Coordinates of C-alpha atoms and ligand atoms in Angstrom, one line a residue:
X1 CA 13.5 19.4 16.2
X2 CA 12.2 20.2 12.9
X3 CA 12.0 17.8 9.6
X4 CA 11.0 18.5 6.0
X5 CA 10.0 15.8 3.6
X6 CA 9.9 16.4 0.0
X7 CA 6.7 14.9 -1.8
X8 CA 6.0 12.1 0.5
X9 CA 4.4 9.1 -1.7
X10 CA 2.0 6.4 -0.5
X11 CA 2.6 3.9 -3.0
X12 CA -0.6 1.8 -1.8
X13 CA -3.7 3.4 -0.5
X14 CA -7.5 2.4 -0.6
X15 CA -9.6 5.3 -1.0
X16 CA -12.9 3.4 -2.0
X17 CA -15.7 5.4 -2.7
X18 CA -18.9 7.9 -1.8
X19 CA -18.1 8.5 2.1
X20 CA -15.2 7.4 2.5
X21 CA -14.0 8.7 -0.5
X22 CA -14.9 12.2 0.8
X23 CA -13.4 11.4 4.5
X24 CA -10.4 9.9 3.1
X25 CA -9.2 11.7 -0.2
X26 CA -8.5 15.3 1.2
X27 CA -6.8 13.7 4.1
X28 CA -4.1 12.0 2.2
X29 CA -4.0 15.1 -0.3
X30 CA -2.8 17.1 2.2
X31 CA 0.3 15.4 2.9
X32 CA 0.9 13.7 0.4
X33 CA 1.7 14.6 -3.0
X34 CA 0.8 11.0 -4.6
X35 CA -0.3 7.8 -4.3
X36 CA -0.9 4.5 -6.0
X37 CA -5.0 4.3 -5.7
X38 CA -6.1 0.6 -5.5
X39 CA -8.9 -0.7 -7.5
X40 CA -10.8 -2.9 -5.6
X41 CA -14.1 -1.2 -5.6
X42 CA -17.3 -2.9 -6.0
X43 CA -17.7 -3.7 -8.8
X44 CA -13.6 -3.6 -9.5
X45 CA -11.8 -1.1 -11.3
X46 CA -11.3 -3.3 -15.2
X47 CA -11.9 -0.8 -17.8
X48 CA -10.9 2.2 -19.1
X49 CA -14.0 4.2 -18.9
X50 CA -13.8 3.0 -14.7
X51 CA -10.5 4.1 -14.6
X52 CA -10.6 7.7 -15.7
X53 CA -14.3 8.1 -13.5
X54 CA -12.4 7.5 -10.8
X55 CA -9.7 9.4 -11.3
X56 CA -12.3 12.0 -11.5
X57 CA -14.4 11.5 -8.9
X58 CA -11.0 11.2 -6.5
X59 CA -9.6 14.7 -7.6
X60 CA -13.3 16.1 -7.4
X61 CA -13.0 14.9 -3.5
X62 CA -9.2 15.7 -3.1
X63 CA -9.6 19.6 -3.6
X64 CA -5.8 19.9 -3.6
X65 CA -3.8 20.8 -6.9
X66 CA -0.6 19.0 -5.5
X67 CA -1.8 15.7 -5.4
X68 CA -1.5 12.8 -8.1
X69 CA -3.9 10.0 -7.6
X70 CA -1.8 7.1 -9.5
X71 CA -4.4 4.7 -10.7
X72 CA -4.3 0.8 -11.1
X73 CA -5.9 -1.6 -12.6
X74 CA -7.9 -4.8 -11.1
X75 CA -6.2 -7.4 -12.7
X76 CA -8.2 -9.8 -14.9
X77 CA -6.4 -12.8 -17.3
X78 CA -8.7 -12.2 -20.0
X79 CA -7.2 -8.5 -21.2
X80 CA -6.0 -8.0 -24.4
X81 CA -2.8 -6.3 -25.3
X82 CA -5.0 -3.9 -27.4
X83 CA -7.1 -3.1 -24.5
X84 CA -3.5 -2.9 -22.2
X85 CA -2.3 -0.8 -24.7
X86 CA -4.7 2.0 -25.1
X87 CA -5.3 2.1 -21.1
X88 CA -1.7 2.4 -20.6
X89 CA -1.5 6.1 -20.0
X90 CA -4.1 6.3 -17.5
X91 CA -2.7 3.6 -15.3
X92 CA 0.7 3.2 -13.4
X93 CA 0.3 -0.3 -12.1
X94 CA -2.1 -3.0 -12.5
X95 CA -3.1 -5.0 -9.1
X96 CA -3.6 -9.0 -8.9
X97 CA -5.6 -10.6 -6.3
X98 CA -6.2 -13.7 -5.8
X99 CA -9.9 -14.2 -5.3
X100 CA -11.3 -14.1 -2.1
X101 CA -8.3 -13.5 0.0
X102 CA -9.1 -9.6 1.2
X103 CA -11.9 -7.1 0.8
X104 CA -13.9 -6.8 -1.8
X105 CA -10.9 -9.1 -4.0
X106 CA -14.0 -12.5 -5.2
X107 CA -13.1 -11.3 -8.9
X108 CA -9.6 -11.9 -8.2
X109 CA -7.4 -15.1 -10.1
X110 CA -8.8 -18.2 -8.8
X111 CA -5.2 -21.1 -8.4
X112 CA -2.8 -19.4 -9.9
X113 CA -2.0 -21.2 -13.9
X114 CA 0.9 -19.6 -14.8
X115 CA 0.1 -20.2 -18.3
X116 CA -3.5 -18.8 -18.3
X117 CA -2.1 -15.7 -16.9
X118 CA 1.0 -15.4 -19.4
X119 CA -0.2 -13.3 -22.0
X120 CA -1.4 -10.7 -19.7
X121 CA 2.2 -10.2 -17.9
X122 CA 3.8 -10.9 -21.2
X123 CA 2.2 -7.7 -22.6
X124 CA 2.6 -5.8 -19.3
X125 CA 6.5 -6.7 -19.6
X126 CA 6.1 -5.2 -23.3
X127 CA 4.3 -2.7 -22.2
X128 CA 6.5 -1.7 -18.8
X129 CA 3.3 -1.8 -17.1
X130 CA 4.0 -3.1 -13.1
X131 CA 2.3 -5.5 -11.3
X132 CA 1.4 -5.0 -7.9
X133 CA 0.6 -8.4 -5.9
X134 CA -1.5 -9.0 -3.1
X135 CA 1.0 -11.7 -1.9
X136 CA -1.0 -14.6 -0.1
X137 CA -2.6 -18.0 -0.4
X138 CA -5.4 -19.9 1.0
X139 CA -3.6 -21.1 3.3
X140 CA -3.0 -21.0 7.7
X141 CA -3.8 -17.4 7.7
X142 CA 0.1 -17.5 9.7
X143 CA 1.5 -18.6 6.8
X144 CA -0.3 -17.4 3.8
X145 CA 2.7 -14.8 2.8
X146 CA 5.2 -17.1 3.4
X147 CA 3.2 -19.4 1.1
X148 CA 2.9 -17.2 -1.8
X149 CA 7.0 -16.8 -1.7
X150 CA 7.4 -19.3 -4.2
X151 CA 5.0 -17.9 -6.6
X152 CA 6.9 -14.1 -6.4
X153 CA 10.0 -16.4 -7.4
X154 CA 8.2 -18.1 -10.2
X155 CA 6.6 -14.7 -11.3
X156 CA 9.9 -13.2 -10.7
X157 CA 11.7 -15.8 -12.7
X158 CA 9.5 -16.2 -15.9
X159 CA 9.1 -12.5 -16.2
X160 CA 12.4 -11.0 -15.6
X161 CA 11.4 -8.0 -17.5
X162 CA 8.2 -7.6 -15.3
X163 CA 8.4 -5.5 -12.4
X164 CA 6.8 -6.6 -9.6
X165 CA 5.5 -5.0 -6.1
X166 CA 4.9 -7.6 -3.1
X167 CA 2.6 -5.3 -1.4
X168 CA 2.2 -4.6 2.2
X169 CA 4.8 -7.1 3.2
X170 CA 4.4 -9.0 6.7
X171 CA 7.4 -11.5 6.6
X172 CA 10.8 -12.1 7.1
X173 CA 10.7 -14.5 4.5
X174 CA 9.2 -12.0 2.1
X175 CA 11.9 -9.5 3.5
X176 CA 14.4 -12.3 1.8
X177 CA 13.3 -12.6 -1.1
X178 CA 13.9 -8.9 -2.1
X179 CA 17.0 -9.1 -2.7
X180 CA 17.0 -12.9 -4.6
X181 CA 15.2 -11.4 -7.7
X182 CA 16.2 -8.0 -9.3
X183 CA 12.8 -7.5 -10.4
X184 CA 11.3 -7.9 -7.1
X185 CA 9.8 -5.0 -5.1
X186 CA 7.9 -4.3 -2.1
X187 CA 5.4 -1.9 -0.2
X188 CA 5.7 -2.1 3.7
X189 CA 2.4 0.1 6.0
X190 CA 2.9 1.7 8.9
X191 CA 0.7 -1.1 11.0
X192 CA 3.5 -3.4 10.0
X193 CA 6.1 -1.5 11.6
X194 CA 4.4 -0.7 14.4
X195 CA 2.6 -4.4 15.6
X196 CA 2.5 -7.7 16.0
X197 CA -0.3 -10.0 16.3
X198 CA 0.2 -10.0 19.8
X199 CA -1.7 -6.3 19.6
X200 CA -4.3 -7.7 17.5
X201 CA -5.1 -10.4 19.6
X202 CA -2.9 -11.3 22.5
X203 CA -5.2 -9.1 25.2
X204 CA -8.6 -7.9 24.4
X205 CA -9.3 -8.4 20.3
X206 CA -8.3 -4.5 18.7
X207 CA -10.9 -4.8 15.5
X208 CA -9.7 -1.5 14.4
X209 CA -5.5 -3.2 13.8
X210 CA -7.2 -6.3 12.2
X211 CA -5.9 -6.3 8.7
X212 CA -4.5 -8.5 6.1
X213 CA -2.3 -9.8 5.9
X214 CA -2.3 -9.9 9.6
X215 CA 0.0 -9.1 11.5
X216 CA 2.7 -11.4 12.1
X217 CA 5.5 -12.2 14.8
X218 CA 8.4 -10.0 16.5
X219 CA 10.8 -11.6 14.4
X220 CA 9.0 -10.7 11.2
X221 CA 8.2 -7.0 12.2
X222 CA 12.4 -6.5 13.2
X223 CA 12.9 -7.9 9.7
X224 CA 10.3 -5.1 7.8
X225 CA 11.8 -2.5 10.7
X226 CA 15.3 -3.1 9.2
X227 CA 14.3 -2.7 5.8
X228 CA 12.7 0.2 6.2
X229 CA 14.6 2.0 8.5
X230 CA 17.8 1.6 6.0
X231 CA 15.7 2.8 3.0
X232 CA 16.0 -0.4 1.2
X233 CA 16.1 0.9 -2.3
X234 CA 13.9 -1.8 -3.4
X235 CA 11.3 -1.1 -0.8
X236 CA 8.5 1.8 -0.4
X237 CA 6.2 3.0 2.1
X238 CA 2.8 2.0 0.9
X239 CA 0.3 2.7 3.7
X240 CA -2.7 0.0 3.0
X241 CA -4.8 2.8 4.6
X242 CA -7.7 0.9 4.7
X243 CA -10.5 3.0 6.0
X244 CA -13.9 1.0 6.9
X245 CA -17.3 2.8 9.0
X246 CA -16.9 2.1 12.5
X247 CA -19.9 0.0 12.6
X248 CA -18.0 -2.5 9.9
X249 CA -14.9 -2.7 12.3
X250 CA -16.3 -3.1 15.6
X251 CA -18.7 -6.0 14.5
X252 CA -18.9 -9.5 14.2
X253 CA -17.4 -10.3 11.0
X254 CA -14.9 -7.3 11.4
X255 CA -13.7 -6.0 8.1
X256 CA -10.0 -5.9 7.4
X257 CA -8.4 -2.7 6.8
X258 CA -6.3 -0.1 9.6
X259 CA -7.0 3.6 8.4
X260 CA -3.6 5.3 8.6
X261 CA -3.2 7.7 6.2
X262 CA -3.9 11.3 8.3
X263 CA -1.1 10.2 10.8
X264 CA 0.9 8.1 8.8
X265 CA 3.8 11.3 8.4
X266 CA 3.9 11.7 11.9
X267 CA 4.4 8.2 13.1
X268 CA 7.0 7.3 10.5
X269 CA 8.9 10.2 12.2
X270 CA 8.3 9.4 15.4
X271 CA 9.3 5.3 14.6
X272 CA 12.6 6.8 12.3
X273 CA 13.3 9.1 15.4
X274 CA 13.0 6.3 18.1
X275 CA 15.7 4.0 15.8
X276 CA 17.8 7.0 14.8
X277 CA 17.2 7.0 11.1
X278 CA 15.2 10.2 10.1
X279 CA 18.4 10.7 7.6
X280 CA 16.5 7.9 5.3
X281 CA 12.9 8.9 5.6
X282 CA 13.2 10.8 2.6
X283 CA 13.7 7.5 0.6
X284 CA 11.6 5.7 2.1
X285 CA 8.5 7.6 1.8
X286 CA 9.3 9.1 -1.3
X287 CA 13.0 8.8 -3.4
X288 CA 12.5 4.9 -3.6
X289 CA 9.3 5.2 -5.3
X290 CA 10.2 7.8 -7.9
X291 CA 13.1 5.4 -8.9
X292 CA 11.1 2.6 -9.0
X293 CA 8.1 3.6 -10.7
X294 CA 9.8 6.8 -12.4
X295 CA 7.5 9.1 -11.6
X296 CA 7.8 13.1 -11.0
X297 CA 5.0 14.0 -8.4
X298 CA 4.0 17.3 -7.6
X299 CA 6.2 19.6 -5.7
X300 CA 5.0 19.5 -1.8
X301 CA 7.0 20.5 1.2
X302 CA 5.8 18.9 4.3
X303 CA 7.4 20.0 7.6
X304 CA 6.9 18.2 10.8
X305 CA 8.2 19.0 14.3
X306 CA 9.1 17.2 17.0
X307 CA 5.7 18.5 19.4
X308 CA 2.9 16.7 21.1
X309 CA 0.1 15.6 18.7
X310 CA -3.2 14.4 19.9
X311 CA -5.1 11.8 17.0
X312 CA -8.5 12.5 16.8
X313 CA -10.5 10.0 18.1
X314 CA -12.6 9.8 14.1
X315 CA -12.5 11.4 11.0
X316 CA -15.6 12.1 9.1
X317 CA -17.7 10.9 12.2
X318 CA -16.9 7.7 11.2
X319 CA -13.8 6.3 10.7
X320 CA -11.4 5.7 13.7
X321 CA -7.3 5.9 12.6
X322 CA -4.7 3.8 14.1
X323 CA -3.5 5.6 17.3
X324 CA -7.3 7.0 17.8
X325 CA -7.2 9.2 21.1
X326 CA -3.3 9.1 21.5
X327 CA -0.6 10.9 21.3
X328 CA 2.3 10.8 18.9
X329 CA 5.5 12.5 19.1
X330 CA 5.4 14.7 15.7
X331 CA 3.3 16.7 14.1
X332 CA 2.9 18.5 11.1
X333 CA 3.3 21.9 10.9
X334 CA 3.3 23.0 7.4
X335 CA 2.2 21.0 4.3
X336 CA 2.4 22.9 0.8
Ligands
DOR1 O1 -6.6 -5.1 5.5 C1 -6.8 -4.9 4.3 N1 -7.8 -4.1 3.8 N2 -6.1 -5.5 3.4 C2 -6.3 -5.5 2.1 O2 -5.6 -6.1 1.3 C3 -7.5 -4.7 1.6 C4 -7.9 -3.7 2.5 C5 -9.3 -3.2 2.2 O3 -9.6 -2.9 1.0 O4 -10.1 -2.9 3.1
ZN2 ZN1 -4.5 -2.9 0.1

């Protein structure tokens, strides 16, 4: 069995910088023909000049024509509408943390003052600039997403012209909320699908699935699994691809991130085949996102078959993917 997926998207993708920028940014130009880069690099991503470097430095490292980094912004509550303005055509998206809860995220927004960050999303409404949201509180690490629901309704509610991405959702309860709030979005990884916490932690501890938000319960995952595999028009694959050195993630003090992106194509088959929805991977991996962020990527074809494929065990001698050492049902036999 054959597929072919027109310009597949990853609307959420850390690509970082230096090493991992060279491991990582061919791989996801290769089947891919964009994605939404994130911006928290150290020091963040929060000017112009920053911006359009790294859009650079990313296509210097991509080596592929048919590949659109889409760049965000680190969000900050001090930026002016001037500044918003002029940097407009060299973002897509601008991304708000709140400090401290992820990698590399301490400049984030510390409590979250709805009127000290006003005049920011104001002008971004203006401006139809999105804002992506790393959804979580301070809270049980359990319930940190279901925490933050209230503030995506608040957001949602005072900025009705504001679109807004609840990245990387975990929750049923975020799952919900979709469909409360036309101007609500969301980004679900593969990891999501494919685990629960129980695979994180409920045998011997698997640093290399430890991400946030963690992963969460059965219940939560059949919730994201249903969304997905219908092609929820108000949901897109965004892959968190997250990729860390080895000796980072099998440490004390693991960092959070599951590297995804070289096999992320294959295991969405495989997972649409398994539930009998291949029919709406097209929209989910790619269709969805064009409507919602109304974009026109580059043309890419990539065809996938239905044939043994063994993940390497590292790329880059250093990073190890989700999957590392096994087998997946698909592969990809042409990407172009
Ligand atoms: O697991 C994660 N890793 N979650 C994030 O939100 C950030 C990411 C990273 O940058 O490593
Ligand atoms: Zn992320």
């Amino acid at each position: 069995m054959v597929i072919a997926l027109n310009e597949p998207l990853d609307r959420h993708l850390h690509l970082r910088d230096e090493k991992m920028l060279e491991i990582g940014a061919p791989l996801s130009a290769e089947t891919f023909s964009g994605a939404l880069v994130m911006p928290n690099l150290v020091p963040p991503v929060t000017t112009q000049e920053a911006v359009v470097a790294y859009r650079e430095r990313i296509l210097g490292c991509a080596k592929n024509s048919s590949f659109t980094p889409y760049m965000t912004l680190f969000f900050r509550s001090d930026y002016t509408p001037q500044f918003l303005e002029s940097v407009k055509e060299d973002i897509l998206a601008i991304k708000l943390y709140p400090a401290g809860v992820t990698t590399n995220s301490d400049g984030g927004v510390e409590g979250f003052d709805l009127i000290e960050l006003a005049p920011v999303l104001e002008a971004m409404s203006e401006l139809q600039i999105p804002l992506c949201v790393h959804g979580e509180t301070g809270g049980f690490v359990m319930d940190r997403e279901s925490e933050f629901i209230p503030i995506y309704e608040k957001l949602a509610k005072n900025f009705p012209d504001l679109k807004i991405v609840m990245e990387h959702i975990t929750t049923k309860d975020a799952v919900e909320a979709l469909d409360r709030y036309e101007n609500l979005y969301a980004t679900i990884t593969l990891h999501h699908l494919y685990i629960t916490l129980d695979d994180v932690a409920g045998g011997l501890l698997q640093p290399h699935l430890f991400c946030k938000p963690i992963a969460k319960r059965p219940e939560d995952r059949a919730a994201l699994l249903q969304a997905a595999l219908k092609a929820h028009p108000k949901v897109m694959f965004g892959s968190d691809s997250a990729p860390h050195p080895r000796e980072a993630k099998e440490a004390p003090g693991c960092a959070a991130g599951v590297f995804t992106a070289p096999i992320a194509l294959q295991a969405l088959a495989q997972l649409f085949d398994k539930h009998g929805a291949l029919d709406n991977l097209q929209r989910f991996v790619s269709d969805n996102a064009k409507n919602i962020y109304s974009i026109n990527p580059p043309k890419k074809e990539v065809v996938l078959e239905k044939t043994a494929y063994l993940v390497p065990e590292m790329y880059g001698g250093s990073v190890v993917p989700m999957f590392a050492g096994g087998t997946l049902e698909w592969r990809v036999v042409s990407a172009g």
